[in-house]
Amino acid sequence: MQKKYIIFISSVLVVAVGIMGIYLLTRPTVLGSMGQTYLEQVTATSDISFWGEAGNRVKFVFESEVTSGSLDMTLYDVDGNAVYTLDHAKELVSYFTLERSNTYTLAAKCDNFAGTYQIFVYLDKANTPTASR
């Protein structure tokens, strides 16, 4: 009877380790995040930069609550060219494939903005053929 329990517990542990291993290999890599809360209207810009390789698929997870003013999220390449603009939304998951290996900057431009926002930028390893695992 005791041997059955040992075999059962060993099987459960092997399955748990396997699931954890798969998760660790496929989870997205965080490239950066930023967020702000403004109780009064402000005009400001915040940004984060990250390195990306050509062909990498980047995932943006964005949440906002705009009380007043406007909030624009734009991705720029190293030359300052806008390469991607996130849609205005309360909640958004969006993807973009990088065309060049370069440093990219995501800028949050607040114009007379009051409210809150939070954004996370991930390397989508599961859908990026060039991502190192």
Short mmCIF file of N, CA and C in Angstrom, two decimals:
data_model
loop_
_atom_site.label_atom_id
_atom_site.label_comp_id
_atom_site.label_asym_id
_atom_site.label_seq_id
_atom_site.Cartn_x
_atom_site.Cartn_y
_atom_site.Cartn_z
N MET A 1 0.81 -1.19 0.00
CA MET A 1 0.00 0.00 0.00
C MET A 1 0.86 1.26 0.00
N GLN A 2 1.92 1.25 0.81
CA GLN A 2 2.80 2.40 0.91
C GLN A 2 3.53 2.63 -0.42
N LYS A 3 3.82 1.57 -1.14
CA LYS A 3 4.52 1.67 -2.42
C LYS A 3 3.64 2.40 -3.45
N LYS A 4 2.32 2.20 -3.41
CA LYS A 4 1.39 2.87 -4.31
C LYS A 4 1.40 4.38 -4.07
N TYR A 5 1.45 4.78 -2.80
CA TYR A 5 1.48 6.21 -2.46
C TYR A 5 2.78 6.86 -2.94
N ILE A 6 3.87 6.16 -2.80
CA ILE A 6 5.16 6.70 -3.25
C ILE A 6 5.16 6.86 -4.76
N ILE A 7 4.62 5.88 -5.47
CA ILE A 7 4.54 5.97 -6.93
C ILE A 7 3.61 7.12 -7.32
N PHE A 8 2.48 7.27 -6.66
CA PHE A 8 1.54 8.34 -6.96
C PHE A 8 2.17 9.71 -6.72
N ILE A 9 2.80 9.90 -5.58
CA ILE A 9 3.42 11.18 -5.24
C ILE A 9 4.56 11.49 -6.21
N SER A 10 5.33 10.49 -6.58
CA SER A 10 6.41 10.69 -7.54
C SER A 10 5.86 11.12 -8.90
N SER A 11 4.78 10.50 -9.32
CA SER A 11 4.15 10.86 -10.60
C SER A 11 3.65 12.30 -10.58
N VAL A 12 3.02 12.70 -9.49
CA VAL A 12 2.52 14.07 -9.36
C VAL A 12 3.68 15.06 -9.42
N LEU A 13 4.77 14.75 -8.75
CA LEU A 13 5.93 15.64 -8.77
C LEU A 13 6.54 15.74 -10.16
N VAL A 14 6.64 14.65 -10.89
CA VAL A 14 7.18 14.67 -12.24
C VAL A 14 6.31 15.53 -13.15
N VAL A 15 5.00 15.39 -13.05
CA VAL A 15 4.08 16.20 -13.86
C VAL A 15 4.21 17.68 -13.49
N ALA A 16 4.28 17.99 -12.20
CA ALA A 16 4.41 19.38 -11.76
C ALA A 16 5.70 20.01 -12.26
N VAL A 17 6.80 19.29 -12.18
CA VAL A 17 8.09 19.80 -12.66
C VAL A 17 8.03 20.01 -14.18
N GLY A 18 7.39 19.11 -14.89
CA GLY A 18 7.24 19.25 -16.34
C GLY A 18 6.43 20.48 -16.72
N ILE A 19 5.34 20.71 -16.04
CA ILE A 19 4.51 21.88 -16.30
C ILE A 19 5.28 23.16 -16.01
N MET A 20 6.00 23.18 -14.89
CA MET A 20 6.80 24.36 -14.53
C MET A 20 7.89 24.61 -15.57
N GLY A 21 8.53 23.56 -16.05
CA GLY A 21 9.57 23.71 -17.06
C GLY A 21 9.03 24.29 -18.36
N ILE A 22 7.88 23.80 -18.79
CA ILE A 22 7.25 24.34 -20.01
C ILE A 22 6.90 25.81 -19.82
N TYR A 23 6.35 26.16 -18.67
CA TYR A 23 6.02 27.56 -18.38
C TYR A 23 7.26 28.44 -18.44
N LEU A 24 8.34 28.02 -17.81
CA LEU A 24 9.56 28.82 -17.78
C LEU A 24 10.16 29.02 -19.17
N LEU A 25 10.00 28.04 -20.04
CA LEU A 25 10.54 28.16 -21.39
C LEU A 25 9.68 29.03 -22.31
N THR A 26 8.39 29.11 -22.05
CA THR A 26 7.50 29.82 -22.96
C THR A 26 6.96 31.14 -22.42
N ARG A 27 7.21 31.45 -21.17
CA ARG A 27 6.68 32.71 -20.63
C ARG A 27 7.31 33.89 -21.35
N PRO A 28 6.56 34.98 -21.50
CA PRO A 28 7.12 36.14 -22.18
C PRO A 28 8.17 36.84 -21.31
N THR A 29 9.18 37.38 -21.97
CA THR A 29 10.23 38.13 -21.29
C THR A 29 9.79 39.59 -21.18
N VAL A 30 9.84 40.15 -19.98
CA VAL A 30 9.47 41.55 -19.78
C VAL A 30 10.59 42.43 -20.32
N LEU A 31 10.25 43.31 -21.26
CA LEU A 31 11.21 44.25 -21.81
C LEU A 31 11.17 45.59 -21.07
N GLY A 32 10.03 45.88 -20.45
CA GLY A 32 9.91 47.12 -19.70
C GLY A 32 8.47 47.36 -19.28
N SER A 33 8.31 48.30 -18.38
CA SER A 33 6.96 48.69 -17.94
C SER A 33 7.01 50.12 -17.42
N MET A 34 5.87 50.76 -17.45
CA MET A 34 5.74 52.09 -16.86
C MET A 34 4.28 52.35 -16.54
N GLY A 35 4.07 53.24 -15.63
CA GLY A 35 2.72 53.62 -15.25
C GLY A 35 2.76 54.89 -14.43
N GLN A 36 1.69 55.61 -14.47
CA GLN A 36 1.58 56.86 -13.72
C GLN A 36 0.13 57.06 -13.30
N THR A 37 -0.02 57.80 -12.22
CA THR A 37 -1.33 58.27 -11.78
C THR A 37 -1.22 59.77 -11.55
N TYR A 38 -2.06 60.51 -12.22
CA TYR A 38 -2.09 61.97 -12.06
C TYR A 38 -3.48 62.36 -11.59
N LEU A 39 -3.55 62.99 -10.42
CA LEU A 39 -4.83 63.43 -9.88
C LEU A 39 -5.26 64.77 -10.47
N GLU A 40 -4.28 65.57 -10.88
CA GLU A 40 -4.55 66.85 -11.52
C GLU A 40 -3.99 66.82 -12.93
N GLN A 41 -4.50 67.66 -13.81
CA GLN A 41 -4.06 67.68 -15.20
C GLN A 41 -2.58 68.03 -15.31
N VAL A 42 -1.87 67.26 -16.13
CA VAL A 42 -0.46 67.51 -16.39
C VAL A 42 -0.19 67.32 -17.88
N THR A 43 0.88 67.96 -18.33
CA THR A 43 1.41 67.72 -19.66
C THR A 43 2.83 67.22 -19.44
N ALA A 44 3.07 65.97 -19.78
CA ALA A 44 4.36 65.34 -19.50
C ALA A 44 4.58 64.17 -20.45
N THR A 45 5.83 63.74 -20.52
CA THR A 45 6.19 62.57 -21.32
C THR A 45 7.03 61.63 -20.46
N SER A 46 6.68 60.36 -20.46
CA SER A 46 7.48 59.32 -19.81
C SER A 46 7.86 58.32 -20.89
N ASP A 47 9.00 57.65 -20.71
CA ASP A 47 9.36 56.67 -21.72
C ASP A 47 10.20 55.55 -21.11
N ILE A 48 10.24 54.46 -21.86
CA ILE A 48 11.11 53.32 -21.54
C ILE A 48 11.77 52.89 -22.84
N SER A 49 12.98 52.39 -22.74
CA SER A 49 13.70 51.92 -23.91
C SER A 49 14.08 50.46 -23.72
N PHE A 50 14.18 49.75 -24.84
CA PHE A 50 14.57 48.35 -24.82
C PHE A 50 15.24 47.99 -26.14
N TRP A 51 16.06 46.96 -26.11
CA TRP A 51 16.71 46.44 -27.30
C TRP A 51 15.82 45.37 -27.91
N GLY A 52 15.69 45.43 -29.23
CA GLY A 52 14.93 44.40 -29.93
C GLY A 52 15.64 44.00 -31.20
N GLU A 53 15.48 42.76 -31.59
CA GLU A 53 16.09 42.26 -32.81
C GLU A 53 15.05 42.14 -33.91
N ALA A 54 15.49 42.32 -35.15
CA ALA A 54 14.60 42.20 -36.30
C ALA A 54 13.86 40.87 -36.23
N GLY A 55 12.56 40.92 -36.42
CA GLY A 55 11.74 39.71 -36.38
C GLY A 55 11.13 39.42 -35.02
N ASN A 56 11.62 40.07 -33.96
CA ASN A 56 11.02 39.87 -32.65
C ASN A 56 9.59 40.40 -32.64
N ARG A 57 8.71 39.63 -32.05
CA ARG A 57 7.32 40.06 -31.87
C ARG A 57 7.18 40.59 -30.45
N VAL A 58 6.72 41.84 -30.34
CA VAL A 58 6.58 42.50 -29.06
C VAL A 58 5.09 42.57 -28.70
N LYS A 59 4.81 42.29 -27.44
CA LYS A 59 3.44 42.32 -26.94
C LYS A 59 3.30 43.50 -25.97
N PHE A 60 2.27 44.32 -26.20
CA PHE A 60 1.96 45.44 -25.32
C PHE A 60 0.68 45.12 -24.55
N VAL A 61 0.73 45.24 -23.24
CA VAL A 61 -0.46 45.06 -22.40
C VAL A 61 -0.69 46.40 -21.70
N PHE A 62 -1.80 47.04 -22.02
CA PHE A 62 -2.04 48.42 -21.64
C PHE A 62 -3.40 48.57 -20.96
N GLU A 63 -3.42 49.34 -19.88
CA GLU A 63 -4.67 49.70 -19.20
C GLU A 63 -4.62 51.18 -18.89
N SER A 64 -5.76 51.87 -19.03
CA SER A 64 -5.80 53.29 -18.69
C SER A 64 -7.19 53.68 -18.21
N GLU A 65 -7.21 54.74 -17.46
CA GLU A 65 -8.46 55.37 -17.02
C GLU A 65 -8.22 56.87 -17.19
N VAL A 66 -8.73 57.42 -18.29
CA VAL A 66 -8.51 58.82 -18.60
C VAL A 66 -9.68 59.63 -18.05
N THR A 67 -9.37 60.49 -17.07
CA THR A 67 -10.39 61.37 -16.51
C THR A 67 -10.56 62.61 -17.38
N SER A 68 -9.42 63.16 -17.85
CA SER A 68 -9.46 64.30 -18.76
C SER A 68 -8.17 64.35 -19.56
N GLY A 69 -8.20 65.11 -20.65
CA GLY A 69 -7.02 65.26 -21.48
C GLY A 69 -6.80 64.06 -22.39
N SER A 70 -5.56 63.94 -22.88
CA SER A 70 -5.26 62.84 -23.79
C SER A 70 -3.96 62.14 -23.40
N LEU A 71 -3.88 60.90 -23.83
CA LEU A 71 -2.72 60.05 -23.57
C LEU A 71 -2.41 59.30 -24.87
N ASP A 72 -1.20 59.50 -25.38
CA ASP A 72 -0.78 58.83 -26.60
C ASP A 72 0.44 57.96 -26.30
N MET A 73 0.39 56.71 -26.75
CA MET A 73 1.49 55.75 -26.59
C MET A 73 2.07 55.48 -27.98
N THR A 74 3.35 55.83 -28.16
CA THR A 74 3.99 55.68 -29.46
C THR A 74 5.35 55.01 -29.29
N LEU A 75 5.65 54.06 -30.18
CA LEU A 75 6.93 53.37 -30.21
C LEU A 75 7.81 54.04 -31.26
N TYR A 76 9.04 54.39 -30.85
CA TYR A 76 9.99 55.05 -31.74
C TYR A 76 11.22 54.17 -31.93
N ASP A 77 11.83 54.28 -33.13
CA ASP A 77 13.10 53.60 -33.35
C ASP A 77 14.23 54.51 -32.86
N VAL A 78 15.47 54.06 -33.01
CA VAL A 78 16.62 54.80 -32.50
C VAL A 78 16.79 56.15 -33.20
N ASP A 79 16.26 56.30 -34.41
CA ASP A 79 16.36 57.55 -35.15
C ASP A 79 15.25 58.54 -34.81
N GLY A 80 14.36 58.14 -33.90
CA GLY A 80 13.25 59.01 -33.51
C GLY A 80 12.03 58.93 -34.41
N ASN A 81 12.00 57.95 -35.30
CA ASN A 81 10.85 57.75 -36.17
C ASN A 81 9.77 56.95 -35.45
N ALA A 82 8.54 57.43 -35.53
CA ALA A 82 7.42 56.68 -34.96
C ALA A 82 7.19 55.44 -35.81
N VAL A 83 7.26 54.25 -35.19
CA VAL A 83 7.08 53.00 -35.93
C VAL A 83 5.77 52.30 -35.58
N TYR A 84 5.15 52.68 -34.46
CA TYR A 84 3.90 52.04 -34.05
C TYR A 84 3.21 52.93 -33.03
N THR A 85 1.90 53.10 -33.18
CA THR A 85 1.11 53.86 -32.22
C THR A 85 0.01 52.95 -31.68
N LEU A 86 -0.07 52.86 -30.37
CA LEU A 86 -1.12 52.04 -29.76
C LEU A 86 -2.45 52.75 -29.87
N ASP A 87 -3.50 51.98 -30.09
CA ASP A 87 -4.84 52.53 -30.15
C ASP A 87 -5.25 53.05 -28.77
N HIS A 88 -6.16 54.00 -28.78
CA HIS A 88 -6.71 54.51 -27.51
C HIS A 88 -7.73 53.49 -27.01
N ALA A 89 -7.55 53.06 -25.79
CA ALA A 89 -8.45 52.05 -25.23
C ALA A 89 -8.32 52.05 -23.72
N LYS A 90 -9.36 51.57 -23.07
CA LYS A 90 -9.29 51.40 -21.63
C LYS A 90 -8.40 50.21 -21.28
N GLU A 91 -8.53 49.13 -22.07
CA GLU A 91 -7.68 47.95 -21.93
C GLU A 91 -7.32 47.49 -23.33
N LEU A 92 -6.05 47.09 -23.49
CA LEU A 92 -5.58 46.74 -24.82
C LEU A 92 -4.45 45.73 -24.73
N VAL A 93 -4.50 44.73 -25.58
CA VAL A 93 -3.37 43.83 -25.81
C VAL A 93 -3.09 43.95 -27.30
N SER A 94 -1.85 44.33 -27.62
CA SER A 94 -1.50 44.60 -29.00
C SER A 94 -0.12 44.01 -29.29
N TYR A 95 0.13 43.67 -30.56
CA TYR A 95 1.39 43.07 -30.97
C TYR A 95 2.01 43.87 -32.11
N PHE A 96 3.35 43.86 -32.14
CA PHE A 96 4.08 44.53 -33.21
C PHE A 96 5.36 43.74 -33.46
N THR A 97 5.68 43.51 -34.74
CA THR A 97 6.92 42.81 -35.10
C THR A 97 7.97 43.84 -35.49
N LEU A 98 9.12 43.78 -34.83
CA LEU A 98 10.19 44.74 -35.07
C LEU A 98 10.83 44.47 -36.43
N GLU A 99 11.06 45.54 -37.19
CA GLU A 99 11.63 45.40 -38.52
C GLU A 99 13.16 45.39 -38.51
N ARG A 100 13.77 46.08 -37.52
CA ARG A 100 15.23 46.19 -37.47
C ARG A 100 15.73 45.85 -36.08
N SER A 101 16.96 45.37 -36.01
CA SER A 101 17.62 45.20 -34.72
C SER A 101 18.04 46.59 -34.27
N ASN A 102 17.54 47.01 -33.10
CA ASN A 102 17.74 48.38 -32.70
C ASN A 102 17.28 48.61 -31.28
N THR A 103 17.55 49.81 -30.77
CA THR A 103 16.97 50.25 -29.51
C THR A 103 15.67 50.96 -29.82
N TYR A 104 14.61 50.57 -29.14
CA TYR A 104 13.30 51.18 -29.33
C TYR A 104 12.88 51.88 -28.05
N THR A 105 12.11 52.96 -28.21
CA THR A 105 11.62 53.73 -27.07
C THR A 105 10.11 53.85 -27.16
N LEU A 106 9.44 53.46 -26.09
CA LEU A 106 8.00 53.63 -25.99
C LEU A 106 7.74 54.87 -25.15
N ALA A 107 7.05 55.85 -25.73
CA ALA A 107 6.78 57.11 -25.04
C ALA A 107 5.30 57.25 -24.74
N ALA A 108 5.01 57.68 -23.52
CA ALA A 108 3.64 57.99 -23.09
C ALA A 108 3.56 59.51 -23.01
N LYS A 109 2.81 60.12 -23.91
CA LYS A 109 2.68 61.58 -23.95
C LYS A 109 1.32 61.97 -23.38
N CYS A 110 1.38 62.69 -22.27
CA CYS A 110 0.18 63.16 -21.59
C CYS A 110 -0.02 64.63 -21.91
N ASP A 111 -1.21 64.99 -22.38
CA ASP A 111 -1.53 66.39 -22.68
C ASP A 111 -2.76 66.78 -21.88
N ASN A 112 -2.56 67.65 -20.89
CA ASN A 112 -3.63 68.03 -19.97
C ASN A 112 -4.33 66.78 -19.43
N PHE A 113 -3.53 65.80 -19.10
CA PHE A 113 -4.02 64.47 -18.71
C PHE A 113 -4.22 64.37 -17.21
N ALA A 114 -5.34 63.84 -16.83
CA ALA A 114 -5.60 63.41 -15.46
C ALA A 114 -6.13 61.99 -15.56
N GLY A 115 -5.62 61.12 -14.72
CA GLY A 115 -6.03 59.72 -14.75
C GLY A 115 -4.87 58.82 -14.42
N THR A 116 -4.97 57.59 -14.90
CA THR A 116 -3.94 56.60 -14.61
C THR A 116 -3.70 55.74 -15.83
N TYR A 117 -2.48 55.23 -15.96
CA TYR A 117 -2.17 54.26 -17.00
C TYR A 117 -1.07 53.32 -16.53
N GLN A 118 -1.05 52.15 -17.12
CA GLN A 118 -0.04 51.12 -16.84
C GLN A 118 0.18 50.37 -18.13
N ILE A 119 1.45 50.17 -18.49
CA ILE A 119 1.77 49.40 -19.70
C ILE A 119 2.95 48.48 -19.43
N PHE A 120 2.85 47.28 -19.95
CA PHE A 120 3.92 46.29 -19.90
C PHE A 120 4.29 45.93 -21.33
N VAL A 121 5.60 45.79 -21.58
CA VAL A 121 6.09 45.42 -22.90
C VAL A 121 6.83 44.09 -22.73
N TYR A 122 6.44 43.10 -23.53
CA TYR A 122 7.01 41.76 -23.45
C TYR A 122 7.59 41.34 -24.80
N LEU A 123 8.59 40.48 -24.75
CA LEU A 123 9.02 39.75 -25.93
C LEU A 123 8.14 38.52 -26.00
N ASP A 124 7.38 38.39 -27.07
CA ASP A 124 6.47 37.26 -27.23
C ASP A 124 7.26 36.08 -27.79
N LYS A 125 7.94 35.33 -26.90
CA LYS A 125 8.83 34.25 -27.33
C LYS A 125 8.09 33.15 -28.10
N ALA A 126 6.86 32.90 -27.74
CA ALA A 126 6.12 31.81 -28.37
C ALA A 126 5.86 32.10 -29.86
N ASN A 127 5.82 33.38 -30.23
CA ASN A 127 5.52 33.75 -31.62
C ASN A 127 6.66 34.51 -32.28
N THR A 128 7.86 34.39 -31.75
CA THR A 128 9.04 35.02 -32.31
C THR A 128 10.03 33.95 -32.69
N PRO A 129 10.24 33.74 -33.98
CA PRO A 129 11.16 32.67 -34.39
C PRO A 129 12.60 32.93 -33.99
N THR A 130 12.98 34.20 -33.81
CA THR A 130 14.38 34.53 -33.50
C THR A 130 14.64 34.64 -32.00
N ALA A 131 13.62 34.49 -31.17
CA ALA A 131 13.79 34.66 -29.72
C ALA A 131 14.62 33.53 -29.14
N SER A 132 15.62 33.89 -28.36
CA SER A 132 16.39 32.86 -27.68
C SER A 132 15.60 32.37 -26.48
N ARG A 133 15.58 31.09 -26.29
CA ARG A 133 14.77 30.52 -25.21
C ARG A 133 15.63 30.07 -24.08
#
